[in-house]
Coordinates of C-alpha atoms in Angstrom, one line a residue:
M60 CA -28.8 25.0 -20.0
A61 CA -29.5 21.6 -18.4
T62 CA -30.6 21.7 -14.7
F63 CA -30.0 18.8 -12.3
N64 CA -31.5 18.6 -8.8
I65 CA -29.2 16.9 -6.3
A66 CA -30.2 15.9 -2.8
T67 CA -27.1 16.5 -0.6
I68 CA -26.6 14.6 2.7
P69 CA -23.5 16.0 4.4
G70 CA -24.0 13.7 7.4
D71 CA -21.5 13.4 10.2
G72 CA -17.9 13.9 11.0
I73 CA -15.9 15.0 8.0
G74 CA -18.9 14.6 5.8
P75 CA -19.9 18.3 5.7
E76 CA -16.3 19.3 4.9
V77 CA -15.8 17.1 1.9
T78 CA -19.3 17.8 0.6
V79 CA -18.7 21.5 0.6
E80 CA -15.6 21.0 -1.5
T81 CA -17.4 18.8 -3.9
I82 CA -20.2 21.3 -4.4
K83 CA -17.5 23.9 -5.3
V84 CA -16.3 21.5 -8.0
L85 CA -19.8 20.8 -9.4
D86 CA -20.5 24.6 -9.5
K87 CA -17.4 25.2 -11.5
I88 CA -18.3 22.3 -13.9
G89 CA -21.7 24.0 -14.3
Q90 CA -20.0 27.3 -15.3
L91 CA -17.6 25.7 -17.7
F92 CA -20.1 23.4 -19.5
G93 CA -23.4 25.4 -19.2
H94 CA -25.2 23.3 -16.6
E95 CA -27.1 24.3 -13.4
F96 CA -26.9 22.1 -10.3
K97 CA -29.5 22.8 -7.6
Y98 CA -28.9 21.3 -4.1
T99 CA -31.4 20.4 -1.4
E100 CA -29.7 19.5 1.9
V101 CA -31.3 16.8 4.0
L102 CA -30.5 14.9 7.2
A103 CA -29.4 11.3 7.6
G104 CA -27.2 9.5 10.1
G105 CA -26.2 10.7 13.5
C106 CA -27.2 14.3 12.9
A107 CA -30.6 13.1 11.9
I108 CA -30.8 11.1 15.2
D109 CA -30.0 14.2 17.2
A110 CA -32.5 16.3 15.3
T111 CA -35.4 13.9 14.8
G112 CA -34.7 10.8 16.9
H113 CA -34.4 8.6 13.7
P114 CA -31.4 8.0 11.4
L115 CA -33.4 8.3 8.2
P116 CA -36.4 10.8 8.4
Q117 CA -39.2 10.2 6.0
E118 CA -38.7 13.8 4.6
T119 CA -35.2 12.8 3.6
V120 CA -36.5 9.7 1.7
N121 CA -39.1 11.8 -0.1
I122 CA -36.7 14.5 -1.2
C123 CA -34.1 11.9 -2.4
K124 CA -36.8 10.1 -4.4
K125 CA -37.8 13.3 -6.2
S126 CA -34.2 14.3 -6.9
D127 CA -32.1 13.5 -10.0
S128 CA -29.3 12.1 -7.8
V129 CA -28.1 12.0 -4.2
L130 CA -24.6 13.1 -2.9
L131 CA -23.7 11.7 0.5
G132 CA -20.7 12.7 2.7
A133 CA -20.5 10.2 5.5
V134 CA -22.5 9.0 8.5
G135 CA -21.7 7.6 11.9
G136 CA -19.6 8.5 14.9
W137 CA -18.6 7.2 18.4
Q138 CA -21.3 9.2 20.1
W139 CA -24.0 6.9 18.6
D140 CA -22.2 3.6 19.1
T141 CA -24.4 2.5 22.1
L142 CA -27.7 2.9 20.3
P143 CA -29.7 -0.2 19.4
G144 CA -29.1 -1.6 15.9
H145 CA -32.2 -0.2 14.2
L146 CA -31.3 3.3 15.4
R147 CA -27.7 3.5 14.5
P148 CA -26.6 6.0 11.9
E149 CA -25.6 3.2 9.5
R150 CA -29.2 2.2 9.2
A151 CA -29.7 5.4 7.1
L152 CA -27.5 3.9 4.4
L153 CA -29.3 0.6 4.3
G154 CA -32.6 2.4 4.4
L155 CA -31.7 4.7 1.5
R156 CA -30.4 1.7 -0.6
G157 CA -33.7 -0.1 0.0
E158 CA -36.0 2.9 -0.6
L159 CA -34.2 4.0 -3.8
G160 CA -33.7 0.4 -5.1
L161 CA -30.0 0.8 -5.3
Y162 CA -28.9 -2.7 -6.0
A163 CA -25.6 -2.1 -7.9
N164 CA -22.6 -0.6 -6.0
L165 CA -19.7 0.3 -8.2
R166 CA -16.4 0.8 -6.3
P167 CA -13.4 1.6 -8.5
A168 CA -9.9 1.1 -7.0
L169 CA -7.4 3.0 -9.1
L170 CA -3.8 3.6 -8.3
H171 CA -2.8 7.0 -9.6
D172 CA 0.7 7.2 -11.0
A173 CA 1.5 10.1 -8.6
L174 CA 0.6 7.9 -5.6
K175 CA 2.6 4.8 -6.4
D176 CA 4.9 5.6 -3.4
A177 CA 1.8 5.5 -1.1
C178 CA 0.9 1.9 -2.2
P179 CA 1.8 -0.5 0.6
L180 CA 2.6 -3.3 -1.9
R181 CA 6.1 -4.0 -3.2
P182 CA 7.3 -1.4 -5.8
D183 CA 7.4 -4.1 -8.5
I184 CA 3.8 -5.0 -7.9
A185 CA 2.6 -1.3 -7.8
A186 CA 4.5 -0.6 -11.0
G187 CA 2.1 -2.9 -12.9
G188 CA -0.7 -0.6 -12.1
I189 CA -4.1 -1.2 -10.3
D190 CA -7.4 -0.5 -11.9
I191 CA -10.1 -2.7 -10.4
M192 CA -13.9 -2.1 -10.5
V193 CA -15.6 -4.0 -7.7
V194 CA -19.3 -4.5 -8.5
R195 CA -21.1 -5.3 -5.3
E196 CA -24.8 -6.4 -5.0
L197 CA -26.3 -3.9 -2.5
T198 CA -29.8 -4.7 -1.5
G199 CA -29.7 -8.5 -0.8
G200 CA -27.8 -11.1 1.1
M201 CA -27.0 -11.1 4.8
Y202 CA -27.3 -7.3 5.3
F203 CA -31.0 -7.5 4.4
G204 CA -31.8 -11.1 5.4
D205 CA -33.8 -12.5 8.3
R206 CA -32.1 -12.0 11.6
G207 CA -32.8 -12.5 15.3
R208 CA -31.7 -13.8 18.7
K209 CA -32.9 -16.6 20.9
Q210 CA -31.9 -18.4 24.1
T211 CA -30.2 -21.8 23.8
D212 CA -28.5 -24.2 26.1
L213 CA -25.2 -22.4 25.4
G214 CA -26.7 -19.0 26.2
E215 CA -28.0 -16.3 23.9
A216 CA -27.6 -17.0 20.2
A217 CA -27.9 -14.7 17.2
W218 CA -28.3 -15.3 13.4
D219 CA -28.2 -13.5 10.1
T220 CA -29.5 -15.1 6.9
E221 CA -27.7 -15.0 3.5
M222 CA -30.3 -15.4 0.7
Y223 CA -30.3 -14.5 -3.0
A224 CA -32.9 -15.0 -5.6
V225 CA -32.2 -15.6 -9.3
E226 CA -33.2 -12.2 -10.5
E227 CA -31.2 -10.4 -7.8
V228 CA -28.1 -12.2 -9.1
R229 CA -29.0 -11.8 -12.8
R230 CA -29.4 -8.0 -12.7
I231 CA -26.1 -7.4 -10.8
A232 CA -24.2 -9.8 -13.1
K233 CA -25.5 -7.9 -16.2
V234 CA -24.1 -4.7 -14.7
A235 CA -20.7 -6.3 -14.2
F236 CA -20.6 -7.7 -17.8
D237 CA -21.8 -4.5 -19.3
L238 CA -19.0 -2.6 -17.5
A239 CA -16.4 -5.1 -18.5
R240 CA -17.3 -4.5 -22.2
K241 CA -16.2 -0.8 -21.7
R242 CA -13.0 -1.8 -19.9
K243 CA -10.7 -4.8 -20.3
K244 CA -13.4 -7.4 -21.0
H245 CA -12.6 -9.5 -17.9
V246 CA -15.0 -10.4 -15.1
T247 CA -13.9 -12.3 -12.0
N248 CA -16.8 -13.7 -10.0
V249 CA -16.1 -13.9 -6.2
D250 CA -18.2 -16.2 -4.1
K251 CA -17.9 -19.1 -1.6
A252 CA -19.6 -21.8 -3.7
N253 CA -17.5 -24.6 -2.1
V254 CA -19.4 -24.1 1.2
L255 CA -22.5 -21.8 0.8
E256 CA -25.7 -22.9 -1.0
S257 CA -26.5 -19.2 -1.7
S258 CA -23.1 -19.0 -3.5
R259 CA -23.8 -22.0 -5.6
L260 CA -27.0 -20.4 -6.9
W261 CA -25.1 -17.2 -7.4
R262 CA -22.5 -18.9 -9.5
E263 CA -25.1 -20.8 -11.5
V264 CA -26.8 -17.6 -12.5
V265 CA -23.5 -15.8 -13.3
L266 CA -22.6 -18.7 -15.7
E267 CA -26.0 -18.3 -17.4
V268 CA -25.6 -14.6 -17.8
A269 CA -22.1 -15.1 -19.2
K270 CA -23.6 -16.9 -22.2
D271 CA -24.9 -13.6 -23.5
Y272 CA -21.4 -12.1 -23.3
P273 CA -19.2 -14.4 -25.4
D274 CA -16.6 -11.5 -25.8
I275 CA -16.0 -11.3 -22.0
T276 CA -13.6 -13.6 -20.2
L277 CA -15.1 -15.0 -17.0
D278 CA -13.3 -16.7 -14.1
H279 CA -14.1 -17.4 -10.5
L280 CA -12.5 -17.1 -7.1
Y281 CA -13.6 -18.1 -3.6
I282 CA -13.6 -15.0 -1.4
D283 CA -10.7 -16.2 0.8
N284 CA -8.5 -16.7 -2.2
A285 CA -9.7 -13.4 -3.8
T286 CA -8.4 -11.4 -0.8
M287 CA -5.0 -13.0 -1.3
Q288 CA -4.9 -12.7 -5.1
I289 CA -5.6 -9.0 -5.3
I290 CA -2.6 -8.4 -3.0
R291 CA -0.4 -10.8 -5.0
D292 CA -1.3 -9.6 -8.5
P293 CA -3.8 -6.7 -8.5
G294 CA -3.0 -5.8 -12.0
F295 CA -4.5 -9.0 -13.3
Y296 CA -8.1 -8.0 -12.3
D297 CA -10.6 -5.8 -14.1
V298 CA -14.2 -6.2 -12.9
M299 CA -14.8 -8.2 -9.7
L300 CA -18.4 -9.2 -9.2
T301 CA -19.6 -10.3 -5.8
T302 CA -22.2 -10.3 -3.1
N303 CA -23.2 -7.6 -0.6
M304 CA -21.1 -8.8 2.4
F305 CA -18.1 -10.1 0.3
G306 CA -18.1 -6.8 -1.7
D307 CA -18.1 -4.7 1.5
I308 CA -14.8 -6.5 2.6
L309 CA -13.2 -6.8 -0.8
S310 CA -13.6 -3.2 -1.9
D311 CA -12.1 -1.9 1.4
E312 CA -9.1 -4.1 0.8
A313 CA -8.8 -3.0 -2.8
S314 CA -9.0 0.7 -1.7
Q315 CA -6.1 0.3 0.7
I316 CA -3.7 -1.1 -1.9
T317 CA -4.3 2.0 -4.0
G318 CA -2.7 4.2 -1.3
S319 CA -5.6 5.6 0.8
I320 CA -9.3 4.9 1.4
G321 CA -9.6 8.7 1.2
M322 CA -9.1 8.5 -2.6
L323 CA -11.9 6.2 -3.7
P324 CA -15.4 7.0 -4.7
S325 CA -18.5 4.8 -5.2
A326 CA -21.7 4.8 -7.1
S327 CA -24.9 3.0 -6.1
L328 CA -27.3 2.6 -8.9
S329 CA -30.8 1.3 -9.6
G330 CA -32.5 0.2 -12.8
G331 CA -33.6 3.9 -13.2
G332 CA -34.2 6.9 -11.0
P333 CA -31.7 8.6 -8.8
G334 CA -28.4 7.0 -7.8
M335 CA -26.4 7.7 -4.6
Y336 CA -22.8 8.7 -4.8
E337 CA -20.5 8.7 -1.8
P338 CA -16.9 8.2 -0.8
I339 CA -16.2 4.7 0.7
H340 CA -14.4 6.2 3.7
G341 CA -16.2 6.7 7.0
S342 CA -16.9 9.8 9.0
A343 CA -13.5 10.0 10.7
P344 CA -14.7 11.9 13.7
D345 CA -11.1 12.2 15.1
I346 CA -10.2 14.7 12.4
A347 CA -13.6 16.3 11.8
G348 CA -13.5 20.1 11.7
Q349 CA -9.7 20.3 11.5
D350 CA -9.3 20.9 7.7
K351 CA -7.4 17.5 7.5
A352 CA -9.9 15.4 5.5
N353 CA -9.2 14.3 1.9
P354 CA -12.1 15.5 -0.3
I355 CA -10.9 13.7 -3.4
A356 CA -13.0 10.6 -2.9
T357 CA -16.2 12.6 -2.6
I358 CA -15.2 14.8 -5.6
L359 CA -14.6 11.7 -7.7
S360 CA -17.9 10.4 -6.5
A361 CA -19.5 13.5 -8.1
A362 CA -17.6 12.6 -11.3
M363 CA -19.3 9.2 -11.2
M364 CA -22.6 10.9 -10.7
L365 CA -22.1 13.0 -13.9
K366 CA -21.1 9.9 -15.8
Y367 CA -23.6 7.3 -14.7
N368 CA -26.7 9.4 -13.7
F369 CA -26.5 12.4 -16.0
N370 CA -24.5 10.9 -19.0
L371 CA -22.1 13.8 -18.9
D372 CA -18.9 11.9 -19.8
K373 CA -16.8 15.0 -20.8
E374 CA -17.7 16.7 -17.5
A375 CA -16.8 13.6 -15.5
A376 CA -13.5 13.3 -17.4
A377 CA -12.7 17.0 -16.6
I378 CA -13.0 16.3 -12.9
E379 CA -10.8 13.2 -13.1
A380 CA -8.2 15.1 -15.1
A381 CA -8.2 17.9 -12.6
V382 CA -7.6 15.5 -9.7
T383 CA -4.7 13.9 -11.6
A384 CA -3.2 17.3 -12.4
V385 CA -3.3 18.4 -8.8
L386 CA -1.7 15.2 -7.6
A387 CA 1.1 15.6 -10.2
T388 CA 1.9 19.0 -8.5
G389 CA 2.8 17.2 -5.3
A390 CA -0.2 18.6 -3.2
R391 CA -1.2 16.1 -0.6
T392 CA -3.6 15.8 2.3
G393 CA -2.3 13.9 5.3
D394 CA -3.6 10.5 4.3
I395 CA -1.5 10.5 1.1
M396 CA 1.4 12.5 2.3
S397 CA 4.9 11.3 1.5
P398 CA 8.4 12.8 1.8
G399 CA 9.0 15.7 -0.6
M400 CA 5.3 16.5 -1.2
R401 CA 3.5 19.6 -0.2
P402 CA 0.9 19.3 2.6
V403 CA -2.5 20.9 2.1
G404 CA -5.8 20.9 3.9
T405 CA -9.3 20.0 2.8
K406 CA -10.2 23.4 1.6
E407 CA -7.0 24.0 -0.3
M408 CA -7.2 20.7 -2.0
G409 CA -10.7 21.6 -3.2
D410 CA -9.6 25.0 -4.4
L411 CA -6.7 23.4 -6.3
I412 CA -8.9 21.0 -8.1
V413 CA -11.4 23.7 -9.0
A414 CA -8.5 25.8 -10.4
Q415 CA -7.4 22.8 -12.6
L416 CA -10.9 22.3 -14.1
K417 CA -11.0 23.0 -17.9
G418 CA -14.0 23.0 -20.2

């Protein structure tokens, strides 16, 4: 029996609810395939601020580093919105990414056949299918660059710095090209090389890396054009490689055209050591505690954990198949509800997926 130690961060809002359902799924996978998953719950985000005065306690960092992987629900909420930037719940995410060296963020945007009616695009576009993997650099760029404020003749001014080094670009580009080899062998690089010097360096390095992947088709889009093209023809795109800030925006757009942000998982990876797996949705405090949240994004994040951190491909595929099977029955949480479907809550959706799991 293989044993895996997972640090769980339920966090804020709907985070604890979707995390509970995901643990039920993992426990069932363990029973079916002969694995043991051990969980250590730790604090991060708003709940950590309330308990310790800091969004990312050192104890949380230490436990995450010693774990085989990290499963995160969600952080944030209106009650912490007035705190200074360095004490906001979101700083926990940036801190964990930095402490764990999580430089590669994988955000798949897949339109399930059963949810094509939930896609906001024209039916003829949705019919072509959507299966995009956004590969976002996660520990560089503007989110981690120099920043500050100063007084000027025009009043207070603020700045944030976008900077990338060659090796930062090279390692994330290799992740994108390696993924493309297992998919449709197509990488679209997204930058703003017509304006930004950092993007010019980014593109130069991507072109160099591409020489080692002659079997992969590479093209380029400026970020403003990319946001239009994935609406016009999303089926054309396979792997989209981009920077931290552009990836943050682009992956949320890609998630919406698949029907609901509540459906989409993510994986944050380093060159080794524990990864962090989380849904791309927020904490949704307006529906917290009401059994309304969609747990599928977190459950699929666990599937990514099994695949990318533990090399358990069959187990990951079993979770994905169970989700597909449940959607085919017409069960829907509120965010993906459509006429003629059957409404279910968070807990029932989790139970239904567990029931569909097969070894």
